[in-house]
CSV table of C-alpha atoms and ligand atoms in Angstrom, one decimal:
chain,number,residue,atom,x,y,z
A,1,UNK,CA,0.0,0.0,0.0
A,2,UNK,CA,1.2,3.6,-0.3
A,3,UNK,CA,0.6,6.6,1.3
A,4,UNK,CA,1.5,10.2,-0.3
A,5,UNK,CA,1.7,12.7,2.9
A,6,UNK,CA,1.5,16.3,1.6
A,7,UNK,CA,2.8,18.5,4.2
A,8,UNK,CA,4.6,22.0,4.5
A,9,UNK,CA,6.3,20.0,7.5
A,10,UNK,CA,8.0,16.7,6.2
A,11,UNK,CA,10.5,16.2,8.9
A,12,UNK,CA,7.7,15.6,11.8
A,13,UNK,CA,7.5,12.0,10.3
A,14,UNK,CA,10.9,11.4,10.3
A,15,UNK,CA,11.2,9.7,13.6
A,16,UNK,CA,7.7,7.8,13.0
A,17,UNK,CA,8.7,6.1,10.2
A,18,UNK,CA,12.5,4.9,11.1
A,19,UNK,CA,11.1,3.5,14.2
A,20,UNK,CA,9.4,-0.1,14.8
A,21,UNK,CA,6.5,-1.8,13.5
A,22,UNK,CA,6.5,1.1,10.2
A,23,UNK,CA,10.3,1.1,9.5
A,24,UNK,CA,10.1,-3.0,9.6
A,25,UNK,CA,7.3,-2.8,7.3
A,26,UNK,CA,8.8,-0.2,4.9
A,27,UNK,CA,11.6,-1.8,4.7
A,28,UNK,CA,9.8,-5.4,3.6
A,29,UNK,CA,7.9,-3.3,1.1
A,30,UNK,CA,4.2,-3.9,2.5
A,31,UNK,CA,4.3,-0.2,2.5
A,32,UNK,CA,5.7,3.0,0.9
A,33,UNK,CA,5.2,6.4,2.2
A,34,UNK,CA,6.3,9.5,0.4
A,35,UNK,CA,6.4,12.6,1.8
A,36,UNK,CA,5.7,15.7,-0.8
A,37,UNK,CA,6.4,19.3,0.7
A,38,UNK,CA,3.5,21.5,-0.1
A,39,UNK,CA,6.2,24.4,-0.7
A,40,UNK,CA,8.0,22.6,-3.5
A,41,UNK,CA,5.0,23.7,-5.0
A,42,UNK,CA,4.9,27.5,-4.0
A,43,UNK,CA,5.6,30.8,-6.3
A,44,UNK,CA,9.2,30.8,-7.2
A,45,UNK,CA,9.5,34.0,-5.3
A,46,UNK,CA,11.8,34.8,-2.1
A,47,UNK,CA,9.4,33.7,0.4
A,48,UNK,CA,7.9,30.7,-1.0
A,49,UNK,CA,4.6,31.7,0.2
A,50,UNK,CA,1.4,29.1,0.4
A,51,UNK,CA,-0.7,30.4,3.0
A,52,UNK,CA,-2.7,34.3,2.6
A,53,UNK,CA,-5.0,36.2,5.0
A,54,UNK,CA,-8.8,34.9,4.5
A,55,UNK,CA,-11.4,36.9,2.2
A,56,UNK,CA,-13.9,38.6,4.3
A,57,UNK,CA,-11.4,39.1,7.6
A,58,UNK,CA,-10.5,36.6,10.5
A,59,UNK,CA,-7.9,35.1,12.3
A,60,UNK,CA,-5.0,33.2,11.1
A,61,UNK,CA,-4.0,32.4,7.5
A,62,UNK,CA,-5.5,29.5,5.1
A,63,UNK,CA,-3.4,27.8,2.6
A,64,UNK,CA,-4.3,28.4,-0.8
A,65,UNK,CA,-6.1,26.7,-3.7
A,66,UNK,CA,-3.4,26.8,-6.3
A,67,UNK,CA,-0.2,24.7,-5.1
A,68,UNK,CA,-2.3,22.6,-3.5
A,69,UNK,CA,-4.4,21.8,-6.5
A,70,UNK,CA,-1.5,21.7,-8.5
A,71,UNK,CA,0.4,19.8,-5.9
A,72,UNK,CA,-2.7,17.1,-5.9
A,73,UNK,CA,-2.0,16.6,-9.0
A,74,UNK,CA,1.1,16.2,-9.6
A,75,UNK,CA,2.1,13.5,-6.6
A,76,UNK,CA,-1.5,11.5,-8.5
A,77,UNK,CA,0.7,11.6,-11.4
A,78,UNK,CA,3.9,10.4,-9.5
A,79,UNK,CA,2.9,6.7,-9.8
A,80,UNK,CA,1.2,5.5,-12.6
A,81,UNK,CA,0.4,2.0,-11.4
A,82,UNK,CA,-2.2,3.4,-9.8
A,83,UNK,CA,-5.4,4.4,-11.9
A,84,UNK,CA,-6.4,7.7,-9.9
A,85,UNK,CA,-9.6,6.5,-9.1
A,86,UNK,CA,-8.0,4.1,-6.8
A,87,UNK,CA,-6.2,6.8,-4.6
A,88,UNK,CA,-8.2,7.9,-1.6
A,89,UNK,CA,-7.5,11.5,-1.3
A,90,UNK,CA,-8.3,12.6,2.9
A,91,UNK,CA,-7.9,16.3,4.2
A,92,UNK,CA,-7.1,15.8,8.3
A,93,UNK,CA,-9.2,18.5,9.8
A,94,UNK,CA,-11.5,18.9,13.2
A,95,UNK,CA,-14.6,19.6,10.5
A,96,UNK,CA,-14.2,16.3,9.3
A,97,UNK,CA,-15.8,12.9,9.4
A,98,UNK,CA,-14.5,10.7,13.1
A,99,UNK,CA,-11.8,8.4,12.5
A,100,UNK,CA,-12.8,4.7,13.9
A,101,UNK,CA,-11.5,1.5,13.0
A,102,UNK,CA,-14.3,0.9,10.6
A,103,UNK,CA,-12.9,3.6,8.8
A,104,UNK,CA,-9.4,2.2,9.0
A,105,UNK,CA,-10.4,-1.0,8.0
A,106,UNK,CA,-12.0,0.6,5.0
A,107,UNK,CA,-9.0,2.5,4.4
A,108,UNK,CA,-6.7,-0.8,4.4
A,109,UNK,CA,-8.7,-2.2,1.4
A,110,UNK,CA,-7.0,0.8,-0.8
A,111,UNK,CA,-4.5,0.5,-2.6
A,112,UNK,CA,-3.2,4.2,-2.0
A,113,UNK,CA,-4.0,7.2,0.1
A,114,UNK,CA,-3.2,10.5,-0.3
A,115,UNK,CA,-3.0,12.5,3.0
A,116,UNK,CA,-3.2,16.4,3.3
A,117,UNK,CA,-2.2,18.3,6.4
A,118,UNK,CA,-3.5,20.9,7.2
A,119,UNK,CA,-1.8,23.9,9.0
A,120,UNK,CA,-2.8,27.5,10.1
A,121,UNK,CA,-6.6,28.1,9.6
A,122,UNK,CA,-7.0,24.8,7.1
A,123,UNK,CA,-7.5,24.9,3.3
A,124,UNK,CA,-9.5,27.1,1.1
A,125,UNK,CA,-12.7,25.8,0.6
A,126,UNK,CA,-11.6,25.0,-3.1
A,127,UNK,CA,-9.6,22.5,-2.2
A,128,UNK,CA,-12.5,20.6,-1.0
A,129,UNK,CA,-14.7,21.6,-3.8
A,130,UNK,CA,-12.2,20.9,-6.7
A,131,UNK,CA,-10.4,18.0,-5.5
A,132,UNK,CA,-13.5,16.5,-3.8
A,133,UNK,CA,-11.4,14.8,-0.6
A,134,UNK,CA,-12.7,13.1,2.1
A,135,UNK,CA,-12.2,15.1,5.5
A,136,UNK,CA,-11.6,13.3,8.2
A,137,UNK,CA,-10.7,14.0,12.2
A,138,UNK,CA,-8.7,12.2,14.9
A,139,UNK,CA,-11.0,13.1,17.7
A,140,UNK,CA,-13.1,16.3,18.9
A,141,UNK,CA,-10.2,18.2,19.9
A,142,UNK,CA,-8.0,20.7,17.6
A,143,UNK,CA,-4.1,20.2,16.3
A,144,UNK,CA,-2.2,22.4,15.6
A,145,UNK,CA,-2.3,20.5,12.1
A,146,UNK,CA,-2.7,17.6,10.3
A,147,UNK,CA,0.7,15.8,10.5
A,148,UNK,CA,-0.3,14.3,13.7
A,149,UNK,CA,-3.7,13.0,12.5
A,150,UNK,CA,-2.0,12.1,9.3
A,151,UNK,CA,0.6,9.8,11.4
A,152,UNK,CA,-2.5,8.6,13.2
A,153,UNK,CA,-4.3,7.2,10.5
A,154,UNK,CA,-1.3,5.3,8.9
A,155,UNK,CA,-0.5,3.8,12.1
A,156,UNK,CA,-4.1,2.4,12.3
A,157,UNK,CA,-3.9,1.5,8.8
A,158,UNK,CA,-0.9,0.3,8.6
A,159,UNK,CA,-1.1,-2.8,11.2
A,160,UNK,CA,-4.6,-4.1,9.7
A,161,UNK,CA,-2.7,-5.1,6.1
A,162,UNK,CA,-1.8,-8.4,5.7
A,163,UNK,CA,2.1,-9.4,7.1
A,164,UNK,CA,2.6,-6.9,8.8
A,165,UNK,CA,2.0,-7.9,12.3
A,166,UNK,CA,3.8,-10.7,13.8
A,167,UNK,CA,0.8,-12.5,15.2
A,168,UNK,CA,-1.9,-12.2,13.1
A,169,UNK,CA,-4.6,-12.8,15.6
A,170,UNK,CA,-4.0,-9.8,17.9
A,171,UNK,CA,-5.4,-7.6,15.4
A,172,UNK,CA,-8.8,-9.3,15.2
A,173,UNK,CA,-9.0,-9.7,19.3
A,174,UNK,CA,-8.7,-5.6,19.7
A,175,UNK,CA,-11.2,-3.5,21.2
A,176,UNK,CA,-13.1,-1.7,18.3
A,177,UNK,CA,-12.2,-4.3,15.4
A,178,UNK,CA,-15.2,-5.6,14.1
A,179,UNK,CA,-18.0,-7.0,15.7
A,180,UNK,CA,-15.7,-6.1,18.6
A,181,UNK,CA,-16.6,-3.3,20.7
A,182,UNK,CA,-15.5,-4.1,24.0
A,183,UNK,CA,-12.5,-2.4,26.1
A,184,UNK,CA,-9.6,-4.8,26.4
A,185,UNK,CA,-9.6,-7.0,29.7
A,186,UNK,CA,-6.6,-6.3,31.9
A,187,UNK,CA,-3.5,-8.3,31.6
A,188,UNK,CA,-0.2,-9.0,33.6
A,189,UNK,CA,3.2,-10.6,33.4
A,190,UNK,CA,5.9,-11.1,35.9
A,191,UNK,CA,6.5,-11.5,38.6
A,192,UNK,CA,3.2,-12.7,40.6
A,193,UNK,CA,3.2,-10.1,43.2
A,194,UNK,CA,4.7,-6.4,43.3
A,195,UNK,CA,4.6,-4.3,46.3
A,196,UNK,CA,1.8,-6.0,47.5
A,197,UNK,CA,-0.2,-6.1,44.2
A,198,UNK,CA,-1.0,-9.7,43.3
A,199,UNK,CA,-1.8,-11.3,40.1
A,200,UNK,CA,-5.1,-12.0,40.0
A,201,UNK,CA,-5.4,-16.1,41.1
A,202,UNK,CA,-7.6,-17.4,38.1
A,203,UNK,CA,-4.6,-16.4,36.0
A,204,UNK,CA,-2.7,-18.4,37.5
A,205,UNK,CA,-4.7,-21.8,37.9
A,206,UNK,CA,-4.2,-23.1,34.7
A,207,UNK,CA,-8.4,-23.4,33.9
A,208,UNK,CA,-8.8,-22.1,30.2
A,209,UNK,CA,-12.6,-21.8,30.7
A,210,UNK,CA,-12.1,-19.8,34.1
A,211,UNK,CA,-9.7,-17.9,32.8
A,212,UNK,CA,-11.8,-17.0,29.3
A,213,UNK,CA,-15.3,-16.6,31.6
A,214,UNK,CA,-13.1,-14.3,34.1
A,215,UNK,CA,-11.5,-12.2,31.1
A,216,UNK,CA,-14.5,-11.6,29.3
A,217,UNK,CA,-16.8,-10.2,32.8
A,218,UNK,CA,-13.9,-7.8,32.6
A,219,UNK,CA,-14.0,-6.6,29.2
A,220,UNK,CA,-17.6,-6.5,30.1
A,221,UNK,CA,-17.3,-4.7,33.5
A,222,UNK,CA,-14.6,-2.2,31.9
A,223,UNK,CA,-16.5,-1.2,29.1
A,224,UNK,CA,-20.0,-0.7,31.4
A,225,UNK,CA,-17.8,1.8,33.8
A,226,UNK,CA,-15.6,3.8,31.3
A,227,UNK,CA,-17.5,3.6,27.5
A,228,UNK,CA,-21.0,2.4,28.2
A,229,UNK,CA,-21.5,4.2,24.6
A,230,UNK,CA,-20.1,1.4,23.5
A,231,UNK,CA,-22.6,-0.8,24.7
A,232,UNK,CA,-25.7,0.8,23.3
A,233,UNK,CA,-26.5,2.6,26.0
A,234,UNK,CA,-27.0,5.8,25.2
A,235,UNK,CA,-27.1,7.5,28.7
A,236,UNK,CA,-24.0,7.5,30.2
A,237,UNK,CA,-20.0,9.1,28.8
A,238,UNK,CA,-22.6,10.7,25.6
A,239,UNK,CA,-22.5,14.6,25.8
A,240,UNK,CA,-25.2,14.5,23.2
A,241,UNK,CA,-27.7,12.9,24.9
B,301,LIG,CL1,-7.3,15.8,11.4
B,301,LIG,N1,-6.5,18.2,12.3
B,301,LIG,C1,-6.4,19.1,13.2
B,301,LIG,N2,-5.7,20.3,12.9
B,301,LIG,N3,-7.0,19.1,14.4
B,301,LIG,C2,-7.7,17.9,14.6
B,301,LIG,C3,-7.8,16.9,13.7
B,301,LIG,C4,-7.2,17.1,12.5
B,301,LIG,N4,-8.5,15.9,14.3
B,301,LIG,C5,-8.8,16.3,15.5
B,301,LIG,N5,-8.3,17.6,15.7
C-alpha cells in the first residue's frame, strides 16, 4: 500500500517512520510512504509563500487553492500503477468525518492514500470543492495541524494489512475491530506479586474456561464503567444525549 503525505512539514515524520512496527514494514515493502512538501509547489519567489489572509477578515492564515491543487495533481501523477480512481485523497481537519477503526479497515482495502495536512486556519474551501477529498478528524479536539492525525491514521492503517503484524490474531482480538466493541480485559506478566499487588489467582490456575469466563466479565465490566456508549447505551459518557 502507499501513502502520499503532503505537508509543509516533512521532517515531523521522520522519527515515526525509522522506528518499529513502520520502519520494519517499509523496509519489507508492504508499505511505501512518500512525503511531498507542499512548498516545493509555491511561487518561485523569495518567500515561498502558500498560506494568505482569508477573504472577508478573520484570524490566522489559510493555505491556498493553487499549489495545492496543482500539488494534488502532480504527486497522482507520481505513480502511474495506480489508476487515480484508486487513490483515496483525505484532508485531516476537526470539520471532518471521526476516525474509527471501521474507517481504518476501510481504508486498508485501498491501494493508495493521499493525506493532506492541514496547518494555520485549514485549506481554502476549493480544495475541497475541486479535488472533492474526504475530511476526516482524529477526535473532537483541535491540532495544531494535520501531520499528527495524518501519522494517526497510517498507524491504524498500517497494522490491519496483511504481514505486517507478527501474530496475526492480535489484530482481530482488539477493542473496536469488528464485531468487537469491548475495552480490552486487563492483563499481567511477571512476577506474581509487586509491592503488594498480586496477580489475579484465576490467572494463574491453569483453567482455560475460568480464565476466558473471568476475562470476558472484565472486558464486560470495563467497558460498562468507562464507555457504556459502546454498549448501546446511550445514557452515560454521551454529551449528546
Ligand atoms: Cl485531522 N486536524 C487538526 N488540525 N486538528 C484535529 C484533527 C485534525 N482531528 C482532530 N483535531
Amino acid at each position: 500500500m502507499r501513502f502520499d503525505i503532503v505537508t509543509l512539514f516533512p521532517a515531523i515524520f521522520d522519527g515515526y517512520l525509522s522506528q518499529g512496527l513502520l520502519e520494519k514494514a517499509i523496509q519489507r515493502e508492504l508499505v511505501d510512504v512518500q512525503r511531498h512538501n507542499l512548498r516545493d509547489w509555491a511561487p518561485d519567489t523569495p518567500h515561498r509563500p502558500v498560506d494568505d489572509k482569508p477573504f472577508g477578515g478573520g484570524p490566522g492564515m489559510l493555505i491556498q487553492v493553487e499549489p495545492t491543487v496543482r500539488c494534488v495533481e502532480d504527486v497522482q501523477a507520481m505513480e502511474t500503477s495506480s489508476p487515480p480512481g484508486s487513490t483515496r485523497r483525505i484532508v485531516l481537519t476537526p470539520q471532518g468525518k471521526r476516525f474509527d477503526q471501521p474507517m481504518a479497515e476501510e481504508f486498508a482495502t485501498s491501494q493508495r492514500l493521499m493525506l493532506l495536512c492541514g496547518r494555520y486556519e485549514g485549506f481554502d474551501q476549493r480544495v475541497m470543492d475541486i479535488l472533492q477529498p474526504e475530511e476526516v478528524s482524529v477526535g473532537d479536539f483541535v491540532l495544531n495541524g494535520g501531520e499528527v492525525a495524518a501519522m494517526v491514521i497510517i498507524d491504524a492503517v498500517v497494522r490491519l494489512l496483511p504481514g505486517v503484524l507478527g501474530d496475526e490474531q492480535s489484530n482481530i482480538d482488539d477493542s473496536f475491530s469488528r464485531g468487537n466493541r469491548l475495552l480490552e480485559f486487563p492483563q499481567y506478566t511477571r512476577p506474581r506479586e509487586f509491592r503488594g499487588h498480586k496477580v489475579p489467582d484465576v490467572l494463574l490456575g491453569g483453567n482455560h474456561a475460568a480464565i476466558a469466563k473471568w476475562r470476558a466479565e472484565q472486558s464486560h465490566q470495563r467497558t460498562l464503567q468507562r464507555r457504556s456508549d459502546l454498549l448501546g447505551d446511550q445514557t452515560d459518557n454521551n454529551p449528546s444525549k
